[in-house]
Short mmCIF file of C-alpha atoms and ligand atoms in Angstrom, two decimals:
data_model
loop_
_atom_site.label_atom_id
_atom_site.label_comp_id
_atom_site.label_asym_id
_atom_site.label_seq_id
_atom_site.Cartn_x
_atom_site.Cartn_y
_atom_site.Cartn_z
CA VAL A 1 0.03 0.08 0.11
CA SER A 2 1.44 3.26 -0.95
CA GLY A 3 0.71 6.69 0.94
CA PRO A 4 2.30 10.18 1.51
CA VAL A 5 5.71 10.29 2.69
CA SER A 6 6.24 10.83 6.62
CA PRO A 7 8.75 12.83 6.87
CA LEU A 8 9.78 10.23 9.35
CA ASP A 9 9.60 7.41 6.35
CA ASP A 10 12.49 10.06 4.76
CA ARG A 11 14.26 10.29 8.06
CA ARG A 12 14.49 6.03 8.80
CA ARG A 13 15.36 6.02 4.84
CA SER A 14 17.94 8.57 4.73
CA VAL A 15 19.74 6.92 7.91
CA ASP A 16 19.30 3.44 6.46
CA GLN A 17 20.55 4.43 3.26
CA TYR A 18 24.28 5.70 4.90
CA GLU A 19 24.01 2.89 7.45
CA ASP A 20 24.80 1.11 3.83
CA VAL A 21 26.58 3.86 2.16
CA TRP A 22 29.38 3.65 5.42
CA ARG A 23 29.25 0.04 5.90
CA GLY A 24 30.86 -0.12 2.05
CA VAL A 25 33.48 2.64 3.06
CA LEU A 26 34.60 0.60 6.14
CA GLU A 27 35.23 -2.09 4.13
CA ILE A 28 37.52 -0.17 1.95
CA VAL A 29 38.70 1.20 5.56
CA VAL A 30 39.61 -2.41 6.64
CA ARG A 31 40.93 -3.43 3.71
CA VAL A 32 43.37 -0.93 3.54
CA LEU A 33 44.84 -1.43 7.25
CA GLU A 34 44.96 -4.92 6.26
CA THR A 35 47.84 -4.06 3.83
CA GLY A 36 49.74 -2.71 7.15
CA GLU A 37 49.26 0.86 6.26
CA ARG A 38 49.46 2.87 9.77
CA ASP A 39 49.72 6.79 8.41
CA LEU A 40 46.60 8.37 8.44
CA SER A 41 47.09 10.70 5.72
CA ARG A 42 47.91 7.90 3.28
CA VAL A 43 45.35 6.06 4.95
CA VAL A 44 42.93 8.80 4.41
CA ARG A 45 43.83 9.14 1.10
CA LEU A 46 43.93 5.73 -0.76
CA VAL A 47 40.10 5.06 0.87
CA GLU A 48 39.34 8.09 -0.68
CA ALA A 49 40.51 6.80 -4.21
CA GLU A 50 38.56 3.69 -4.24
CA TRP A 51 35.66 4.66 -2.37
CA ARG A 52 35.00 7.83 -5.34
CA GLY A 53 36.29 5.97 -8.01
CA LEU A 54 38.68 9.21 -8.87
CA SER A 55 40.12 9.39 -12.31
CA VAL A 56 40.50 10.92 -15.48
CA GLU A 57 37.20 10.62 -16.46
CA PRO A 58 35.59 14.16 -17.10
CA VAL A 59 32.66 14.96 -14.94
CA ALA A 60 30.24 18.13 -15.05
CA GLY A 61 30.12 19.74 -11.87
CA MET A 62 29.50 23.75 -10.72
CA SER A 63 31.33 26.07 -9.77
CA PHE A 64 29.71 30.04 -8.90
CA GLY A 65 26.42 28.83 -10.52
CA GLU A 66 28.30 27.88 -13.97
CA ILE A 67 28.72 24.04 -15.45
CA VAL A 68 32.32 23.16 -15.65
CA THR A 69 33.64 20.02 -16.96
CA LEU A 70 36.70 18.56 -15.50
CA PRO A 71 38.36 15.05 -14.66
CA SER A 72 37.05 13.73 -11.87
CA ALA A 73 39.68 13.61 -9.80
CA ALA A 74 39.85 17.05 -9.88
CA LEU A 75 36.75 18.14 -9.52
CA PHE A 76 36.45 15.86 -5.62
CA GLY A 77 39.29 17.66 -4.49
CA GLY A 78 39.11 21.02 -5.58
CA ARG A 79 35.96 20.72 -3.38
CA ARG A 80 37.80 18.77 -0.77
CA ASP A 81 40.63 21.47 -0.80
CA LEU A 82 38.22 24.34 -0.71
CA LEU A 83 36.07 23.03 2.40
CA MET A 84 39.16 22.77 3.94
CA ARG A 85 40.58 26.14 3.01
CA LEU A 86 36.88 27.83 4.29
CA LEU A 87 36.72 25.41 7.85
CA ALA A 88 40.47 26.75 8.61
CA ASP A 89 40.19 30.40 8.31
CA ALA A 90 36.58 30.10 10.25
CA CYS A 91 38.91 28.53 13.15
CA THR A 92 40.63 31.27 15.26
CA PRO A 93 43.47 31.76 18.11
CA ARG A 94 40.53 31.13 20.84
CA THR A 95 38.50 28.30 18.80
CA GLU A 96 38.40 25.24 20.83
CA LEU A 97 36.02 23.17 19.89
CA VAL A 98 35.00 22.04 16.10
CA VAL A 99 31.68 19.86 15.26
CA GLU A 100 30.09 18.28 12.75
CA LEU A 101 27.09 17.57 12.42
CA GLY A 102 26.07 14.76 10.04
CA SER A 103 29.81 13.89 9.56
CA GLY A 104 29.15 10.60 8.13
CA CYS A 105 32.32 8.65 8.16
CA GLY A 106 34.42 11.20 8.96
CA MET A 107 36.49 12.06 6.23
CA ASN A 108 35.99 16.24 6.60
CA LEU A 109 36.78 15.98 10.35
CA LEU A 110 40.08 14.04 9.77
CA ASN A 111 40.91 16.01 6.80
CA LEU A 112 40.84 19.63 8.94
CA HIS A 113 43.17 17.83 11.09
CA LEU A 114 45.47 17.11 8.11
CA TRP A 115 45.27 20.16 6.68
CA GLY A 116 46.93 22.39 9.56
CA GLY A 117 42.89 22.28 11.68
CA PRO A 118 43.46 23.55 15.14
CA GLN A 119 44.64 20.89 17.39
CA VAL A 120 41.26 21.49 19.98
CA ALA A 121 38.25 18.71 20.55
CA TYR A 122 36.63 17.45 17.45
CA TRP A 123 32.73 15.96 17.45
CA GLY A 124 31.63 14.52 14.61
CA LEU A 125 27.97 13.49 15.16
CA GLU A 126 26.39 11.50 13.12
CA PRO A 127 23.56 8.77 13.00
CA THR A 128 24.84 5.50 11.24
CA ALA A 129 26.61 3.13 13.44
CA SER A 130 28.71 2.42 10.66
CA GLY A 131 29.95 6.34 10.10
CA ARG A 132 31.07 6.61 13.47
CA GLU A 133 32.83 3.14 13.75
CA CYS A 134 34.27 4.28 10.23
CA THR A 135 35.80 7.19 12.26
CA ARG A 136 36.65 5.79 15.17
CA ARG A 137 39.18 3.25 13.07
CA LEU A 138 40.50 5.77 11.55
CA VAL A 139 41.35 8.09 14.26
CA GLU A 140 43.26 5.16 15.93
CA LEU A 141 45.73 6.29 13.85
CA ALA A 142 46.38 9.06 15.14
CA PRO A 143 47.00 9.14 18.83
CA ASP A 144 47.01 13.41 18.90
CA LEU A 145 43.84 13.49 17.01
CA ASP A 146 41.24 14.52 20.14
CA LEU A 147 38.04 13.69 17.65
CA HIS A 148 35.12 11.79 19.42
CA THR A 149 31.39 10.56 18.11
CA ARG A 150 28.38 10.72 18.98
CA ALA A 151 24.94 9.29 17.25
CA PHE A 152 22.60 12.24 16.53
CA ASP A 153 19.71 13.43 14.43
CA TYR A 154 18.61 16.34 12.91
CA GLU A 155 14.90 15.90 14.15
CA ALA A 156 15.93 15.73 18.04
CA PRO A 157 19.10 17.50 17.94
CA ARG A 158 20.75 17.23 21.70
CA TYR A 159 24.18 19.21 22.15
CA ASP A 160 25.28 18.06 25.50
CA LEU A 161 28.42 17.62 24.46
CA PRO A 162 31.02 16.64 27.58
CA THR A 163 32.62 20.36 26.67
CA ALA A 164 31.52 22.98 28.17
CA ASP A 165 32.35 26.46 28.64
CA ASN A 166 34.28 26.99 25.38
CA ASP A 167 35.79 30.27 24.13
CA HIS A 168 34.96 30.11 20.34
CA VAL A 169 33.07 26.93 18.41
CA LEU A 170 33.31 26.22 15.05
CA VAL A 171 30.14 24.02 14.19
CA PHE A 172 29.79 23.28 10.38
CA THR A 173 27.81 21.13 8.22
CA ALA A 174 28.35 19.25 4.27
CA HIS A 175 25.79 18.07 2.68
CA SER A 176 23.64 16.58 5.70
CA ILE A 177 21.10 19.38 5.99
CA GLU A 178 20.06 18.81 2.66
CA GLN A 179 19.26 14.88 4.06
CA VAL A 180 15.96 16.72 6.13
CA THR A 181 13.64 17.57 4.69
CA GLU A 182 12.29 20.63 7.16
CA VAL A 183 14.95 20.93 9.97
CA PRO A 184 13.69 22.58 13.11
CA ALA A 185 14.54 25.33 14.71
CA GLU A 186 16.28 23.69 17.80
CA VAL A 187 18.87 22.38 15.02
CA ILE A 188 20.59 25.87 14.89
CA THR A 189 19.33 27.21 18.28
CA GLY A 190 20.39 24.73 20.15
CA LEU A 191 23.98 25.21 19.41
CA PHE A 192 23.92 28.72 21.11
CA GLY A 193 24.99 27.45 24.64
CA LEU A 194 28.07 25.58 23.10
CA GLY A 195 30.14 28.49 23.90
CA ARG A 196 30.56 31.93 24.20
CA SER A 197 31.12 32.93 20.66
CA LEU A 198 29.83 31.01 17.81
CA THR A 199 30.57 30.01 14.31
CA GLY A 200 28.46 28.32 11.31
CA LEU A 201 29.57 27.41 8.30
CA HIS A 202 26.98 25.42 5.86
CA PHE A 203 28.40 24.09 2.77
CA GLU A 204 25.02 22.89 1.54
CA PRO A 205 22.53 22.47 -1.64
CA ILE A 206 20.38 25.50 -0.95
CA GLY A 207 21.21 28.14 -3.31
CA TRP A 208 17.35 27.78 -5.04
CA GLN A 209 15.77 28.83 -1.57
CA MET A 210 17.17 32.31 -1.91
CA PRO A 211 15.08 34.67 -2.99
CA GLY A 212 15.74 36.22 -6.69
CA ARG A 213 17.96 33.77 -7.48
CA THR A 214 17.67 33.02 -11.62
CA SER A 215 20.38 30.55 -12.24
CA SER A 216 19.91 26.94 -13.61
CA PRO A 217 16.80 25.35 -12.04
CA ALA A 218 18.36 21.64 -12.27
CA PRO A 219 19.51 22.27 -8.47
CA ARG A 220 15.83 22.90 -7.61
CA GLU A 221 14.32 20.17 -9.47
CA TYR A 222 17.11 17.58 -8.00
CA ALA A 223 16.29 18.81 -4.44
CA VAL A 224 12.37 18.60 -5.16
CA ARG A 225 12.48 15.58 -6.54
CA GLN A 226 15.23 13.69 -4.07
CA ARG A 227 12.46 15.70 -0.83
CA TYR A 228 16.18 17.70 0.14
CA ASN A 229 15.91 19.89 2.47
CA ARG A 230 14.07 23.46 1.91
CA ASN A 231 14.04 25.39 5.03
CA LEU A 232 17.73 26.10 5.99
CA TRP A 233 17.64 29.33 4.01
CA PRO A 234 14.87 30.74 5.17
CA LEU A 235 15.44 29.78 9.08
CA LEU A 236 18.81 31.36 8.50
CA SER A 237 17.35 34.26 7.47
CA GLU A 238 14.55 34.86 10.60
CA LEU A 239 17.25 34.01 13.03
CA ALA A 240 19.18 36.97 11.35
CA THR A 241 16.22 39.06 11.38
CA ALA A 242 15.34 38.64 14.71
CA GLY A 243 18.68 39.01 15.82
CA GLU A 244 20.23 35.77 17.00
CA ILE A 245 22.94 35.03 14.61
CA ALA A 246 24.69 37.59 12.00
CA ILE A 247 25.43 36.21 8.59
CA ASP A 248 28.69 36.99 7.41
CA THR A 249 28.99 35.22 4.03
CA VAL A 250 26.45 34.57 1.63
CA VAL A 251 27.76 32.43 -1.88
CA PRO A 252 25.00 30.57 -3.39
CA ASP A 253 25.91 27.42 -6.27
CA LEU A 254 29.94 28.43 -4.89
CA PHE A 255 31.16 24.35 -6.22
CA GLY A 256 29.36 20.81 -6.84
CA ASP A 257 30.92 18.00 -7.83
CA LYS A 258 27.89 17.21 -9.58
CA ALA A 259 26.24 19.95 -11.52
CA LYS A 260 22.82 19.34 -10.24
CA ASN A 261 23.60 19.52 -6.32
CA PRO A 262 26.12 22.67 -6.25
CA SER A 263 26.90 23.61 -2.29
CA THR A 264 25.86 27.27 -1.53
CA LEU A 265 28.25 28.88 1.58
CA VAL A 266 26.76 30.36 4.23
CA VAL A 267 29.07 31.69 7.18
CA TRP A 268 27.39 33.28 10.52
CA HIS A 269 28.37 33.95 13.86
CA ARG A 270 27.22 34.97 17.67
C1 SAM B 301 25.87 12.86 2.11
S1 SAM B 301 26.51 12.44 3.40
C2 SAM B 301 27.55 13.67 3.96
C3 SAM B 301 28.07 13.56 4.98
C4 SAM B 301 29.41 14.10 5.43
N1 SAM B 301 29.32 15.58 5.97
C5 SAM B 301 30.46 14.04 4.22
O1 SAM B 301 30.59 15.86 4.06
O2 SAM B 301 31.06 13.59 4.05
C6 SAM B 301 24.71 13.34 4.41
C7 SAM B 301 25.06 12.53 5.97
O3 SAM B 301 23.98 13.08 6.45
C8 SAM B 301 23.27 11.81 7.47
N2 SAM B 301 22.43 12.14 8.10
C9 SAM B 301 20.66 11.75 7.29
N3 SAM B 301 20.01 11.77 8.26
C10 SAM B 301 20.31 12.54 9.07
C11 SAM B 301 19.46 12.94 10.05
N4 SAM B 301 17.90 12.55 10.54
N5 SAM B 301 20.20 13.13 10.94
C12 SAM B 301 21.49 14.04 10.77
N6 SAM B 301 22.47 13.42 9.88
C13 SAM B 301 21.68 12.63 8.53
C14 SAM B 301 23.54 10.80 6.91
O4 SAM B 301 23.37 9.77 8.19
C15 SAM B 301 25.33 11.03 6.25
O5 SAM B 301 26.00 11.01 7.06
#
């Protein structure tokens, strides 16, 4: 019997699907570790290359709203380097905690560490057990890395991390809010207690949510078809209007390794 799809069905489907995705990545991690490789940087690069099938094959991505065709390895690497630069720039000497919401297998946090990110506590909040296990297996290779994971759900966000009284906290999301059609306001407002000051950075496909955007219709059509998030930009705008946050940077459709699903950058602070 088919009927209307409830938000709960959507959430289960997304989490179940990613449980399988990260289980597949975990298998690659285990295989690479079985070769005796123990250097975090080499392991992460070897896993990434196999998982993503990186090659010279031409792929259509997006940059500043325009279609760009690049070798798949260059598109993927460019996107990763861009995100790392943005995250490293969002940290300050006062940063004491970095949190990723929907952290998947932990690659972004591990890469930030490898890219010269601050030596502070990192937390990956992620619903899938396989994603958290993947992160744990990789973190074991870096005894100097203070990275932990915890179960998390955007539908019922909890931010009671065992780290309080932080001077500055960076919280970021990369294509994880996309998975939830409507996130509750507490996803953002619940973060406010994490530190005395806070930077939020989103790398999410929400350019089409911004009024007046006249770029290609493909990202909107794709987001609607996938039942991807549709309320992050309205939510951030409302909080900014209410004086709860200040929005510093907005770059719609900045970059995407899939032309139909480009990441828009939004940076805010409180
Ligand atoms: C496209 S992946 C991105 C993972 C990671 N941010 C990255 O850039 O590699 C989407 C992530 O969102 C997570 N996700 C799906 N539904 C979620 C929910 N209801 N709450 C929190 N995270 C969710 C998935 O488990 C998955 O790890």
